[in-house]
mmCIF file of C-alpha atoms and ligand atoms in Angstrom:
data_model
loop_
_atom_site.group_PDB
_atom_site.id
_atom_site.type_symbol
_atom_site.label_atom_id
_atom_site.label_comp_id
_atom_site.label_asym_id
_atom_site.label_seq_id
_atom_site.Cartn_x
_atom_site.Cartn_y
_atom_site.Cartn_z
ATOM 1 C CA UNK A 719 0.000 0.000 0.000
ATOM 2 C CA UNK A 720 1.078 3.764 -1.230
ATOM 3 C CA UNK A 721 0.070 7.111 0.492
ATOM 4 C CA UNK A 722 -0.095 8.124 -3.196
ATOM 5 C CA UNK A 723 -2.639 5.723 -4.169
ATOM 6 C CA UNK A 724 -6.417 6.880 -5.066
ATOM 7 C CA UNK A 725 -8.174 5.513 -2.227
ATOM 8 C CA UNK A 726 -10.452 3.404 -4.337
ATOM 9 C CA UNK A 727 -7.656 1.611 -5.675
ATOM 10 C CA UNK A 728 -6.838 0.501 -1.757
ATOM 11 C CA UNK A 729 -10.374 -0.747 -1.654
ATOM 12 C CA UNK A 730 -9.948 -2.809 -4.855
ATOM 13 C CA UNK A 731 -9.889 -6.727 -5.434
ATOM 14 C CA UNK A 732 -8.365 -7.866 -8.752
ATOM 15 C CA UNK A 733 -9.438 -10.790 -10.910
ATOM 16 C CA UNK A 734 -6.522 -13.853 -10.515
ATOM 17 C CA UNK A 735 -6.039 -15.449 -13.599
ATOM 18 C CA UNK A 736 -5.534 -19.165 -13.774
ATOM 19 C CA UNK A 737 -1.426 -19.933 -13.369
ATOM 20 C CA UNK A 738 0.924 -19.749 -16.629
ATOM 21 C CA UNK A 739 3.748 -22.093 -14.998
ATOM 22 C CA UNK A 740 7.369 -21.684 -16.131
ATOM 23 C CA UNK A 741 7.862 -25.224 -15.998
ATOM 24 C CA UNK A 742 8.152 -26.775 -19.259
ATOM 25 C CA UNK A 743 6.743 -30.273 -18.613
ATOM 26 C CA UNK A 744 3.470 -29.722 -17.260
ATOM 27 C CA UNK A 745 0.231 -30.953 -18.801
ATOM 28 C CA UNK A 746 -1.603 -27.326 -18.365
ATOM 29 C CA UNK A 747 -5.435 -27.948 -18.054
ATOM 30 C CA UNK A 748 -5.890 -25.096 -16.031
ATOM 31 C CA UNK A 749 -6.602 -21.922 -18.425
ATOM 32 C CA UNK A 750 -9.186 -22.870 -20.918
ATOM 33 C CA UNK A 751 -6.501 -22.713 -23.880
ATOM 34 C CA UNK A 752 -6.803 -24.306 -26.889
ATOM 35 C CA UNK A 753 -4.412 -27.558 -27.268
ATOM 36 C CA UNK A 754 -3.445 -26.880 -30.919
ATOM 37 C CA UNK A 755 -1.536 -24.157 -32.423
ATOM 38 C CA UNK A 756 -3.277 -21.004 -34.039
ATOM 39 C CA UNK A 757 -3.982 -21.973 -38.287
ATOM 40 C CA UNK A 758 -0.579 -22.354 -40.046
ATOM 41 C CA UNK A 759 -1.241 -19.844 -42.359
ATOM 42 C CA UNK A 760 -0.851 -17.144 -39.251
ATOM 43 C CA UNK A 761 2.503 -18.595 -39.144
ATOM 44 C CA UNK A 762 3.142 -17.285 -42.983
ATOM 45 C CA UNK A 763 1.145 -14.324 -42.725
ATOM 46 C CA UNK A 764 3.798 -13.012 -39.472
ATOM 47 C CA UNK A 765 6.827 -12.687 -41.401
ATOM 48 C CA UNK A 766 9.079 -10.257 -41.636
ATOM 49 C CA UNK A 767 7.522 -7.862 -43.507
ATOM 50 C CA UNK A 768 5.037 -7.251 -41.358
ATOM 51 C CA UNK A 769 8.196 -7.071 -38.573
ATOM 52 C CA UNK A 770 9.176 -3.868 -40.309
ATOM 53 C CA UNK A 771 5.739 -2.385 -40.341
ATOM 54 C CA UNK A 772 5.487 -2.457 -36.832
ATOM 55 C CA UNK A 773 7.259 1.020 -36.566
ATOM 56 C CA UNK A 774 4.264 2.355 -38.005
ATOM 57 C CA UNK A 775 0.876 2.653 -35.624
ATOM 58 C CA UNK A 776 -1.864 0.088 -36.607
ATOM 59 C CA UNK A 777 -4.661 0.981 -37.687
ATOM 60 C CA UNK A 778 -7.146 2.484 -34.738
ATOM 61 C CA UNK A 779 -10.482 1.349 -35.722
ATOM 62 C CA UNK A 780 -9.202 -2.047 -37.675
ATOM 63 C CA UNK A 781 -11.064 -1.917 -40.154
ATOM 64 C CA UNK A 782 -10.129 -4.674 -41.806
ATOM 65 C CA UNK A 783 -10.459 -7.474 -38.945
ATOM 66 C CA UNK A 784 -14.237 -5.509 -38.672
ATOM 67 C CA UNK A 785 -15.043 -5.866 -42.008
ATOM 68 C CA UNK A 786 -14.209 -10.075 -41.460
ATOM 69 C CA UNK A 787 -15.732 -10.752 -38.885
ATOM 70 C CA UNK A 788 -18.733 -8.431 -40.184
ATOM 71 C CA UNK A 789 -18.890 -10.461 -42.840
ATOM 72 C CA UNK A 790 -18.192 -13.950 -40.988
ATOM 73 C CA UNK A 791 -21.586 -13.059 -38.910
ATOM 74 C CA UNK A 792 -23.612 -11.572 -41.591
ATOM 75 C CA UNK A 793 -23.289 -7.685 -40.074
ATOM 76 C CA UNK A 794 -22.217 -4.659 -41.068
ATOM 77 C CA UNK A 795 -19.027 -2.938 -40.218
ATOM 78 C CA UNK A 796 -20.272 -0.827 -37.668
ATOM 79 C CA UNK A 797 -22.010 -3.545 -35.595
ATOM 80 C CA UNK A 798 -18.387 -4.604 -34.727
ATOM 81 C CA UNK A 799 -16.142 -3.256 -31.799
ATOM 82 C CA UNK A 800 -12.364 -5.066 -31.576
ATOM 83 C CA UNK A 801 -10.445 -4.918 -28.012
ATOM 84 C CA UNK A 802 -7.559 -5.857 -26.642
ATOM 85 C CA UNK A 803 -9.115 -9.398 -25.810
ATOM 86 C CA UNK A 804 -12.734 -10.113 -24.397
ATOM 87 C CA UNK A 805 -11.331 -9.158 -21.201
ATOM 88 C CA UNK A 806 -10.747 -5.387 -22.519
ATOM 89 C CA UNK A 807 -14.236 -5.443 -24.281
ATOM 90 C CA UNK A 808 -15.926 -6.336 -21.164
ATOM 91 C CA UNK A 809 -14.352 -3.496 -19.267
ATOM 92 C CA UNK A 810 -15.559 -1.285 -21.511
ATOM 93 C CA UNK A 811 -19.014 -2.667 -21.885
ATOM 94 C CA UNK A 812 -19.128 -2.223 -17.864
ATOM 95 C CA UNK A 813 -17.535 1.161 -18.522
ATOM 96 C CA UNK A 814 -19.820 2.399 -21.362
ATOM 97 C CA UNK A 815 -22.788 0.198 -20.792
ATOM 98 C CA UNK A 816 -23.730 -0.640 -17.104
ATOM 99 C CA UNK A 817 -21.491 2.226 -15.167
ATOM 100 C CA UNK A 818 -23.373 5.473 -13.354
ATOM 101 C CA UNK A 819 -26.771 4.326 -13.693
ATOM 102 C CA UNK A 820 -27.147 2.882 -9.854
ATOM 103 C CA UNK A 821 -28.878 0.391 -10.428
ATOM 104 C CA UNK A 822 -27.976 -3.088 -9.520
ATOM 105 C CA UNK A 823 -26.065 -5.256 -12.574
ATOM 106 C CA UNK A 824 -27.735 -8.530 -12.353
ATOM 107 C CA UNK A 825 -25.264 -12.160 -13.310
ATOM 108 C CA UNK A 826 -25.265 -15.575 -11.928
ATOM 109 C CA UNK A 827 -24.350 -16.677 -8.734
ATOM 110 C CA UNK A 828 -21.070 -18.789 -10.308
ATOM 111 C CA UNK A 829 -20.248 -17.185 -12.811
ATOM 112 C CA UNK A 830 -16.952 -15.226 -14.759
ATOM 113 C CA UNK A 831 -14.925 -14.269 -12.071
ATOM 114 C CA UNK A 832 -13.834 -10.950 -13.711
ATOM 115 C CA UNK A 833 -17.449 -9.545 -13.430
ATOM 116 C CA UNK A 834 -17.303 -8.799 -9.943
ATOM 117 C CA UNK A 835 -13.847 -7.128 -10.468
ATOM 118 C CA UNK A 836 -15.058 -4.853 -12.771
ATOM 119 C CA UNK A 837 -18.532 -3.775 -10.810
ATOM 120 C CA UNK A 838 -16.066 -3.164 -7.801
ATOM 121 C CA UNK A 839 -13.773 -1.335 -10.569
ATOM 122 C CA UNK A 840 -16.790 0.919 -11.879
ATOM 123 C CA UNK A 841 -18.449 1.303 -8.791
ATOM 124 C CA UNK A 842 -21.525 -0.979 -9.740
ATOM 125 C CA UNK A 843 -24.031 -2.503 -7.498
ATOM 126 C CA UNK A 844 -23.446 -6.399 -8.459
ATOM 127 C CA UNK A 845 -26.676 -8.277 -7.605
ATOM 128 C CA UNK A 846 -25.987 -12.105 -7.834
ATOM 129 C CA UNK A 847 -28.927 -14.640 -9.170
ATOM 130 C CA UNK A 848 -28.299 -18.207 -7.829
ATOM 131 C CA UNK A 849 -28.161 -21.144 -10.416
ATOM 132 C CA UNK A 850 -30.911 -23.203 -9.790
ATOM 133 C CA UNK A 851 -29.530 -26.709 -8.686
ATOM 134 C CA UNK A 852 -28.678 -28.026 -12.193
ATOM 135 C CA UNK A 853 -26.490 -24.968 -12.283
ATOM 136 C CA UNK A 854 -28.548 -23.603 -14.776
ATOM 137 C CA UNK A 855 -29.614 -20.315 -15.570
ATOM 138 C CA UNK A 856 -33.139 -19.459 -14.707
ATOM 139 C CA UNK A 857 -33.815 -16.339 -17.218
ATOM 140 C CA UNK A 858 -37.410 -16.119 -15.787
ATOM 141 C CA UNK A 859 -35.699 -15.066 -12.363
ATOM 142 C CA UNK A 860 -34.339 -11.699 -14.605
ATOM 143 C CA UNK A 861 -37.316 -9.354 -14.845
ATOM 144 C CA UNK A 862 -36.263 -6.007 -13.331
ATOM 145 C CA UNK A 863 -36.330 -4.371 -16.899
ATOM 146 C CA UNK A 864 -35.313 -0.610 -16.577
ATOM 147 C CA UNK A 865 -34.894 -1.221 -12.553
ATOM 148 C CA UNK A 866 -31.006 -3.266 -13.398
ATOM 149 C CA UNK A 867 -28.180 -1.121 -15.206
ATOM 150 C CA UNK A 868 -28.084 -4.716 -17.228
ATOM 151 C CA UNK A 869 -27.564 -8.508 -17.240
ATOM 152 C CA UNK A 870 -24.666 -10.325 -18.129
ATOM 153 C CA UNK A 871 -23.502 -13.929 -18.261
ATOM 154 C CA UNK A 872 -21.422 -16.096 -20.468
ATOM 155 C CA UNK A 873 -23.260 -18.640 -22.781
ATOM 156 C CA UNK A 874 -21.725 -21.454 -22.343
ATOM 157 C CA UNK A 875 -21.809 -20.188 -18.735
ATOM 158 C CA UNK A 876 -18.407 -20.580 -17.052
ATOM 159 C CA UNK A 877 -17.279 -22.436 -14.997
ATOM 160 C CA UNK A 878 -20.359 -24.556 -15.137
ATOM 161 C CA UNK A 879 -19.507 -25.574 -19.003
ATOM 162 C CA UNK A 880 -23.838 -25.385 -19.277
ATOM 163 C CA UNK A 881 -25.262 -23.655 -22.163
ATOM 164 C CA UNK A 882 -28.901 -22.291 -22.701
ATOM 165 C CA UNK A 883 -31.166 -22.242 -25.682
ATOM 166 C CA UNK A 884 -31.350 -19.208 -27.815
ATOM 167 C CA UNK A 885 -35.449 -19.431 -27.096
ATOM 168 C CA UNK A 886 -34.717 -18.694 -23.274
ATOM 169 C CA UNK A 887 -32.099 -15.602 -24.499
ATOM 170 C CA UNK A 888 -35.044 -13.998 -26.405
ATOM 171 C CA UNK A 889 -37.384 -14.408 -23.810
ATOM 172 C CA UNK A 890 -34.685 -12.391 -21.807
ATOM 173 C CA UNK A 891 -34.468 -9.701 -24.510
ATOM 174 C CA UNK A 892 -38.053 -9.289 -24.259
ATOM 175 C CA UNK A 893 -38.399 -9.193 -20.718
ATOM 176 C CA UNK A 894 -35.787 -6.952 -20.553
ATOM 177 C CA UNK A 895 -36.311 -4.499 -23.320
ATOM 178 C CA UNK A 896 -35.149 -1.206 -21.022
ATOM 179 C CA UNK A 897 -31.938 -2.644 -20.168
ATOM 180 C CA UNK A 898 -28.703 -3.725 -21.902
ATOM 181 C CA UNK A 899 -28.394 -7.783 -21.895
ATOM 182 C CA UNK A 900 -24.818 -8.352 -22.617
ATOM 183 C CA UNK A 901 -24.044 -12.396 -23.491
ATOM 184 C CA UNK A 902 -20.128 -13.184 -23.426
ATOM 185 C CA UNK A 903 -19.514 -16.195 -25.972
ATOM 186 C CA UNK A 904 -16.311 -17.003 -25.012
ATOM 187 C CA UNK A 905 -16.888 -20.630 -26.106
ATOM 188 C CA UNK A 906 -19.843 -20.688 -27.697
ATOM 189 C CA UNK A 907 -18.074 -22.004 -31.023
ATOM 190 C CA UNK A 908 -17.762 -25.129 -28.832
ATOM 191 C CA UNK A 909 -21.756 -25.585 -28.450
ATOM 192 C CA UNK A 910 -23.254 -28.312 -30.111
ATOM 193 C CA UNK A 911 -27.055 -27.968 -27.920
ATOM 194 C CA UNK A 912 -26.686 -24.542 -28.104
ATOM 195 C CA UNK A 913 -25.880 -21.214 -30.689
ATOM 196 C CA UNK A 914 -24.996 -17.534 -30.679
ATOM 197 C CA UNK A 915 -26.957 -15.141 -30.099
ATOM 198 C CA UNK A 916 -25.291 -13.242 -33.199
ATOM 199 C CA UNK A 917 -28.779 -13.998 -35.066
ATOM 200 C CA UNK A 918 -31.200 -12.049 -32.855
ATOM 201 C CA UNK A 919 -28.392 -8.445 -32.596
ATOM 202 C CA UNK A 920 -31.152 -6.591 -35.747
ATOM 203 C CA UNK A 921 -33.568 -7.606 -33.986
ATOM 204 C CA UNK A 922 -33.055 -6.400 -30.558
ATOM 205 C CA UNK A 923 -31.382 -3.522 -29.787
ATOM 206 C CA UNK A 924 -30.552 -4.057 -26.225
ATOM 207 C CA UNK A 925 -28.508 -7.045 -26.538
ATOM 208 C CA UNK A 926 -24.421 -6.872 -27.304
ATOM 209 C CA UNK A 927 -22.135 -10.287 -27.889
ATOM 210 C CA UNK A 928 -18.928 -9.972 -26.910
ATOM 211 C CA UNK A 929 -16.678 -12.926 -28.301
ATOM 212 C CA UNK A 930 -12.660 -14.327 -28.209
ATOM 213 C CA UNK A 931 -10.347 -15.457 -30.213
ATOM 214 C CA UNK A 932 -8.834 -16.967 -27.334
ATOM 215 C CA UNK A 933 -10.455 -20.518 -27.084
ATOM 216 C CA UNK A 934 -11.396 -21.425 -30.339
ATOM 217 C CA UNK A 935 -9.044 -20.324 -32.494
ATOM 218 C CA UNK A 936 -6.329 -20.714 -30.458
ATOM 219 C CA UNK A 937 -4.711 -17.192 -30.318
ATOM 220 C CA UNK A 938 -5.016 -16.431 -26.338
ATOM 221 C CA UNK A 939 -1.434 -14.727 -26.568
ATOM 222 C CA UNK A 940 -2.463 -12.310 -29.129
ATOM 223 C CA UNK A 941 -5.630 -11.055 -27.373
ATOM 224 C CA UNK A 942 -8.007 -10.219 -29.530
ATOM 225 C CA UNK A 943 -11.634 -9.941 -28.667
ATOM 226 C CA UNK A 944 -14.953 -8.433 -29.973
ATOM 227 C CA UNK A 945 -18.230 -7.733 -29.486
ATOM 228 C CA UNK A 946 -21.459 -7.202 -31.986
ATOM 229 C CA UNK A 947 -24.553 -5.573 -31.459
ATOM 230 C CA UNK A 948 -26.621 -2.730 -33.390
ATOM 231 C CA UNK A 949 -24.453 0.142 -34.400
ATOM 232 C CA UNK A 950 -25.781 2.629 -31.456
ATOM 233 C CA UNK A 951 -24.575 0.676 -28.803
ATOM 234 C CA UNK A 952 -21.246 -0.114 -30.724
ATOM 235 C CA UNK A 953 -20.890 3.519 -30.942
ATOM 236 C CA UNK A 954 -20.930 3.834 -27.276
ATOM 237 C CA UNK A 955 -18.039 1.329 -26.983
ATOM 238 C CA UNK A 956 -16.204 2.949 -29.664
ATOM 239 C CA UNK A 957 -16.790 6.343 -27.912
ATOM 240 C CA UNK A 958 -15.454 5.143 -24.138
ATOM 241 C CA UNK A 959 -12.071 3.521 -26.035
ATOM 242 C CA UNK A 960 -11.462 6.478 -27.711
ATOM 243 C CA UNK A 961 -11.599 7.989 -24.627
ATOM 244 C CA UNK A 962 -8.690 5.811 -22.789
ATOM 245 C CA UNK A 963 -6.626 3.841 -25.882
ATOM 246 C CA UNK A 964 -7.107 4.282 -29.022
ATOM 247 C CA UNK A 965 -5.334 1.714 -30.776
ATOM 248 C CA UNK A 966 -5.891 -1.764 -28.347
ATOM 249 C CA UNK A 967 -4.891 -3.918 -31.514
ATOM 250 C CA UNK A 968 -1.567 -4.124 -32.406
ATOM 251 C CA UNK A 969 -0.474 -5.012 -36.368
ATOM 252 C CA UNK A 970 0.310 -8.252 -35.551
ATOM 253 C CA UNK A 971 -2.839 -9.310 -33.328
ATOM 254 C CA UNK A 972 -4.917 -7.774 -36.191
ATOM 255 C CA UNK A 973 -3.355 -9.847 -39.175
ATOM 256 C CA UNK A 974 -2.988 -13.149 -36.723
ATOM 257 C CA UNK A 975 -7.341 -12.886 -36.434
ATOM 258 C CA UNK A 976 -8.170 -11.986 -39.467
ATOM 259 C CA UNK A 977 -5.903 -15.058 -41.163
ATOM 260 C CA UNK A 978 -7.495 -17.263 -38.478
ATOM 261 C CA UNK A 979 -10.712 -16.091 -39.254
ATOM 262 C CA UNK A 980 -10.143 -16.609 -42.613
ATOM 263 C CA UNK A 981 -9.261 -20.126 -42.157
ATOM 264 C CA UNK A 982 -12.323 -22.152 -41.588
ATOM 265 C CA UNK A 983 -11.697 -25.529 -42.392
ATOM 266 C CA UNK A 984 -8.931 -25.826 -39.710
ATOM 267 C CA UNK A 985 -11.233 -23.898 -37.211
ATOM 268 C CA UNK A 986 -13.940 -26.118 -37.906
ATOM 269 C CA UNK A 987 -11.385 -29.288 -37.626
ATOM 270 C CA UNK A 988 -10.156 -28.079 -34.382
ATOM 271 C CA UNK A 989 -13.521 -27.364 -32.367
ATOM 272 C CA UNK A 990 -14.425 -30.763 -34.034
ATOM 273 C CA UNK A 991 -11.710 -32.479 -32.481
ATOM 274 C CA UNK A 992 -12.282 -30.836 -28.431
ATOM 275 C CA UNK A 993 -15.790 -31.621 -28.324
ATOM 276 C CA UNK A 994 -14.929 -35.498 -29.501
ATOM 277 C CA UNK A 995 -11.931 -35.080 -26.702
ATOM 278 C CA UNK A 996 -14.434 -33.973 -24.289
ATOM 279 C CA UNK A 997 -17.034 -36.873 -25.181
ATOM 280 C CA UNK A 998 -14.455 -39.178 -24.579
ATOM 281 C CA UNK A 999 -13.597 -37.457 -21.292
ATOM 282 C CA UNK A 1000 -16.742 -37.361 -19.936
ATOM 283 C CA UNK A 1001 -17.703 -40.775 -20.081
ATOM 284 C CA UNK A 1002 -13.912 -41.964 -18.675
ATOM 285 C CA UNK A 1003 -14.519 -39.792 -15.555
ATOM 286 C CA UNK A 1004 -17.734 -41.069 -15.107
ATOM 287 C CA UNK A 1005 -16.656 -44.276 -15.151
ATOM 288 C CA UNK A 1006 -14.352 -43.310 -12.215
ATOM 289 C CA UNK A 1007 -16.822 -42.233 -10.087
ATOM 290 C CA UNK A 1008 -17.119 -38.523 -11.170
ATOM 291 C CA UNK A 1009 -20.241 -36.270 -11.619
ATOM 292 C CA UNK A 1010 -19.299 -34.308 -14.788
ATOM 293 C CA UNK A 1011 -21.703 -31.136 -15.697
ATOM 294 C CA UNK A 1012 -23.404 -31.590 -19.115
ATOM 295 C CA UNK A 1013 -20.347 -29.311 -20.791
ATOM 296 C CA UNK A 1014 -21.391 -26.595 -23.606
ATOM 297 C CA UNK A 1015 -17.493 -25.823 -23.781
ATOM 298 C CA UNK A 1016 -14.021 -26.706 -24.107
ATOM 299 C CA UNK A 1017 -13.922 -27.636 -20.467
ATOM 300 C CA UNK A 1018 -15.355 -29.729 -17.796
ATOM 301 C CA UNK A 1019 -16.745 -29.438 -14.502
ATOM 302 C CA UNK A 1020 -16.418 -32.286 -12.789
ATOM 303 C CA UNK A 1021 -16.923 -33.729 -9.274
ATOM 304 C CA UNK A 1022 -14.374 -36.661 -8.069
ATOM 305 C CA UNK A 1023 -17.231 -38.786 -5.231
ATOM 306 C CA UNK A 1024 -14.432 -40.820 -3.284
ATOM 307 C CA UNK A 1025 -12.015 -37.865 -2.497
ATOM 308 C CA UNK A 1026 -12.489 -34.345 -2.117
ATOM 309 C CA UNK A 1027 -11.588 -32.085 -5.010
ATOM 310 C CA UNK A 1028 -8.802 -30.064 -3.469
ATOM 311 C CA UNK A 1029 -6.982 -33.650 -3.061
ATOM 312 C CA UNK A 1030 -7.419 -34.948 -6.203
ATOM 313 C CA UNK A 1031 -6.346 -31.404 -7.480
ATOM 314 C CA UNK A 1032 -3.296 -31.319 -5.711
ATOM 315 C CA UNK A 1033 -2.374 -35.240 -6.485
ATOM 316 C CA UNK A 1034 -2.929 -34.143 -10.303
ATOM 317 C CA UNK A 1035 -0.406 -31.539 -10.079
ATOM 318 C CA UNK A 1036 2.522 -33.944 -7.916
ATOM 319 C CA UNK A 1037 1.945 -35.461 -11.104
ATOM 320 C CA UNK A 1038 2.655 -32.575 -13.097
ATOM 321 C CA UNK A 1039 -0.877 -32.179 -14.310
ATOM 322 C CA UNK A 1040 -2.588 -29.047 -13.154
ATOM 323 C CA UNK A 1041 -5.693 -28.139 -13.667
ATOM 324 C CA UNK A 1042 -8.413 -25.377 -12.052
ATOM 325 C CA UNK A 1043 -10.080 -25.518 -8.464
ATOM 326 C CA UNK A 1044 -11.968 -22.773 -6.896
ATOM 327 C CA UNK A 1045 -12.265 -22.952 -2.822
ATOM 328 C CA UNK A 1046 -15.840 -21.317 -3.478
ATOM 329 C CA UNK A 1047 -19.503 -21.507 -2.545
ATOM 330 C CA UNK A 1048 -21.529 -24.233 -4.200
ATOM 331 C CA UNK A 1049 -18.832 -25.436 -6.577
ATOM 332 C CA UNK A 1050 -15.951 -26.457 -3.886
ATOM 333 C CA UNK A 1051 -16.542 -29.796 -4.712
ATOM 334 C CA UNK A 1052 -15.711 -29.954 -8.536
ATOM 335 C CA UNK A 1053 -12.333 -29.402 -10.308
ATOM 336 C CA UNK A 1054 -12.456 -27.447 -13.605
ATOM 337 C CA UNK A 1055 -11.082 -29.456 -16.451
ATOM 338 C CA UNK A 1056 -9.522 -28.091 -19.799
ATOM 339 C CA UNK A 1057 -9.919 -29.979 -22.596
ATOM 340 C CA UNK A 1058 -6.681 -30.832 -23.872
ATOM 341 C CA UNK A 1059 -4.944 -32.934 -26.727
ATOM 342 C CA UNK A 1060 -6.207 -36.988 -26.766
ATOM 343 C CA UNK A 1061 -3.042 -37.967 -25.533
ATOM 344 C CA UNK A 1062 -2.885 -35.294 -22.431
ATOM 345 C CA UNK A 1063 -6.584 -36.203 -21.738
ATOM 346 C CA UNK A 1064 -5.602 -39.977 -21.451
ATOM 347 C CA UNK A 1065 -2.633 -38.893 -19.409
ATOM 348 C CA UNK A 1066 -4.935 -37.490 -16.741
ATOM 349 C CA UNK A 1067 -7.290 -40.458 -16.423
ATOM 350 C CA UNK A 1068 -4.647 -42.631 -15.993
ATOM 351 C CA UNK A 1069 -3.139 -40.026 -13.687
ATOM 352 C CA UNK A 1070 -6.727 -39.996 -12.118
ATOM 353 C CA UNK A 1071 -6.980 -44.130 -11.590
ATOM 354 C CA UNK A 1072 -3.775 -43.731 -9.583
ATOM 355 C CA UNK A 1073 -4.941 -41.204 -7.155
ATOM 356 C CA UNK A 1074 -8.358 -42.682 -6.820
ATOM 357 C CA UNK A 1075 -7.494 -45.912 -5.984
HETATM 358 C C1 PLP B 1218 -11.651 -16.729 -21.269
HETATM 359 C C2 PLP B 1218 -12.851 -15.879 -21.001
HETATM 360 C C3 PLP B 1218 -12.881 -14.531 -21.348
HETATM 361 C C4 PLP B 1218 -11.636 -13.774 -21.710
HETATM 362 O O1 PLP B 1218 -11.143 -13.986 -22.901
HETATM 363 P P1 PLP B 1218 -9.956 -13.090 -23.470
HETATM 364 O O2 PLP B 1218 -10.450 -12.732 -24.816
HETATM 365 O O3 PLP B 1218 -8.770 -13.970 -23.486
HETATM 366 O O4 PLP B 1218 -9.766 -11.860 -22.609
HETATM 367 C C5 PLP B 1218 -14.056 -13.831 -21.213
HETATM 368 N N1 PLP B 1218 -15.149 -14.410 -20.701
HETATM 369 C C6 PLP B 1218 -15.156 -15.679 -20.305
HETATM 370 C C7 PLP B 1218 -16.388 -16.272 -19.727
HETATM 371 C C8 PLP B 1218 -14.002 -16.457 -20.430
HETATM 372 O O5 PLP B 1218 -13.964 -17.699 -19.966
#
């Protein structure tokens, strides 16, 4: 603590992200990272020409990355808004979207971590709604209309891994139609029971989608996110980030999406190959006893019955294995499992016959 600090900043309690270990070894199931590289045609597009461009600024708005993924969801240009990963999006969407209204910003009990953070951030009321005991989302439960600044949650939700129909969103939107409903799709492209909300953004003008290109197309170290929504709300977005940094996207982050994007066959290969990964994962842990979460995403909750889940957590990582446990409320018993690469997945079920014996 500093005598120079603001005194909110004393007051504050920052997000932890998941551990990047320095150890080289380690099967890392802990982050929600995708277990193959990024399409190799990023690899071709980052070459050295593009090196020597770098002493020039990128462009601010990217228009080009816009115009892809405008065209990748059937939108126009200015229904797109690019930040420095979903991470920087969503502070902004608090920012520009839920901030100085006081009212209450209504999201699930378990939930994104980071949403808390940035109510505390922005000085937002945070009003936690309770999963019903599924762990699903109950969207009837979310009828304060114009008395919430908004609603947020992440379909798939995380870290449940459970998804909800696009029927229940729209019955949201409608019940809602005085606030902002904000649905944050970080692995939505990993959803075979449910889809995007993209389809219903003409439609309704209170809802934004804010999605990654960290999961599914495997470029969490170039941070890139985005969200989509009708062009009035964009424009408030656009307004608060060029109001604190205008150009989040660097050249290379820019070029790296839009080649990704551009690449759908080895997208579409790759999601293929995590949900058949997580299939087969399923059913081996619940052949070993565990209660797994019917998993929208690229990771699983699961719940280990003969040992308790801190145990099993720390056995997994003696054995170099690590993946995610939260010592919280209502989901203390269940480890958070990335899906991985078939071979690291079969590594931790063997690892996992060991410990539970
Ligand atoms: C991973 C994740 C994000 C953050 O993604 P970045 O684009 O890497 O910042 C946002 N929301 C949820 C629910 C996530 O799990």
């Amino acid at each position: 603590m500093s005598k120079f600090w603001s005194s909110f900043v004393q007051d504050l309690e920052p997000y932890v992200p998941g551990e990047q270990p320095k150890v080289q070894d380690l099967i890392k199931l802990n982050t929600n990272e995708n277990p193959y590289p990024p399409s190799p045609k990023v690899k071709e597009a980052l070459n050295g020409e593009q090196i020597d461009l770098l002493r020039l600024y990128p462009d601010p708005n990217s228009t080009a990355l816009k115009q892809t993924l405008a065209d990748y969801h059937g939108l126009d240009q200015n229904q797109v808004f690019i930040g420095n990963g979903s991470d920087d999006v969503l502070a902004l969407t608090f920012m520009a979207l839920f901030s100085q209204k006081n009212k209450p910003l209504l999201f699930p009990d378990i939930s994104y971590s980071f949403y808390p953070v940035y109510a505390k951030l922005f000085n937002i009321e945070p009003r936690k709604m309770p999963l019903n005991d599924q762990f699903e989302i109950e969207v009837d439960k979310y009828d304060l209309n114009d008395q919430c600044s908004g609603i947020i949650f992440p379909n798939p939700n995380a870290p449940t891994s459970i998804g909800i129909t696009l029927d229940k969103i729209e019955a949201l939107l409608k019940a809602n139609s005085e606030t902002v409903v904000v649905v944050d799709e970080a692995y939505i492209d990993f959803a075979d029971n449910c889809e995007s909300a993209c389809k219903l953004i003409n439609q309704y003008p209170n809802l934004l989608v804010i999605q990654t290109l960290s999961k599914s197309r495997s470029l969490a170290g170039s941070r890139v996110g985005f969200a989509l929504a009708q062009a009035e709300l964009i424009e408030g977005l656009v307004r608060v980030k060029d109001s604190f940094n205008s150009y989040p996207l660097d050249r290379l982050a820019e070029l790296a999406a839009i080649t990704a994007f551009e690449d759908k066959e080895y997208f579409q290969q790759g999601v293929q190959a995590i949900i058949e990964s997580r299939n087969w994962t399923t059913e081996q842990l619940q052949q070993l006893g565990f209660e797994v979460l019917p998993s929208q995403a690229n990771f699983v909750m699961a719940k280990p019955t003969s040992k308790p889940a801190e145990e099993v957590f720390t056995s997994l990582r003696e054995k170099k294995i690590i993946v995610r446990y939260f010592n919280k409320p209502r989901i203390g018993d269940y480890l958070r499992i990335t899906i991985g690469t078939p071979e690291e997945m079969q590594a931790l079920i063997s690892a996992l016959k060991d410990i539970l014996v």
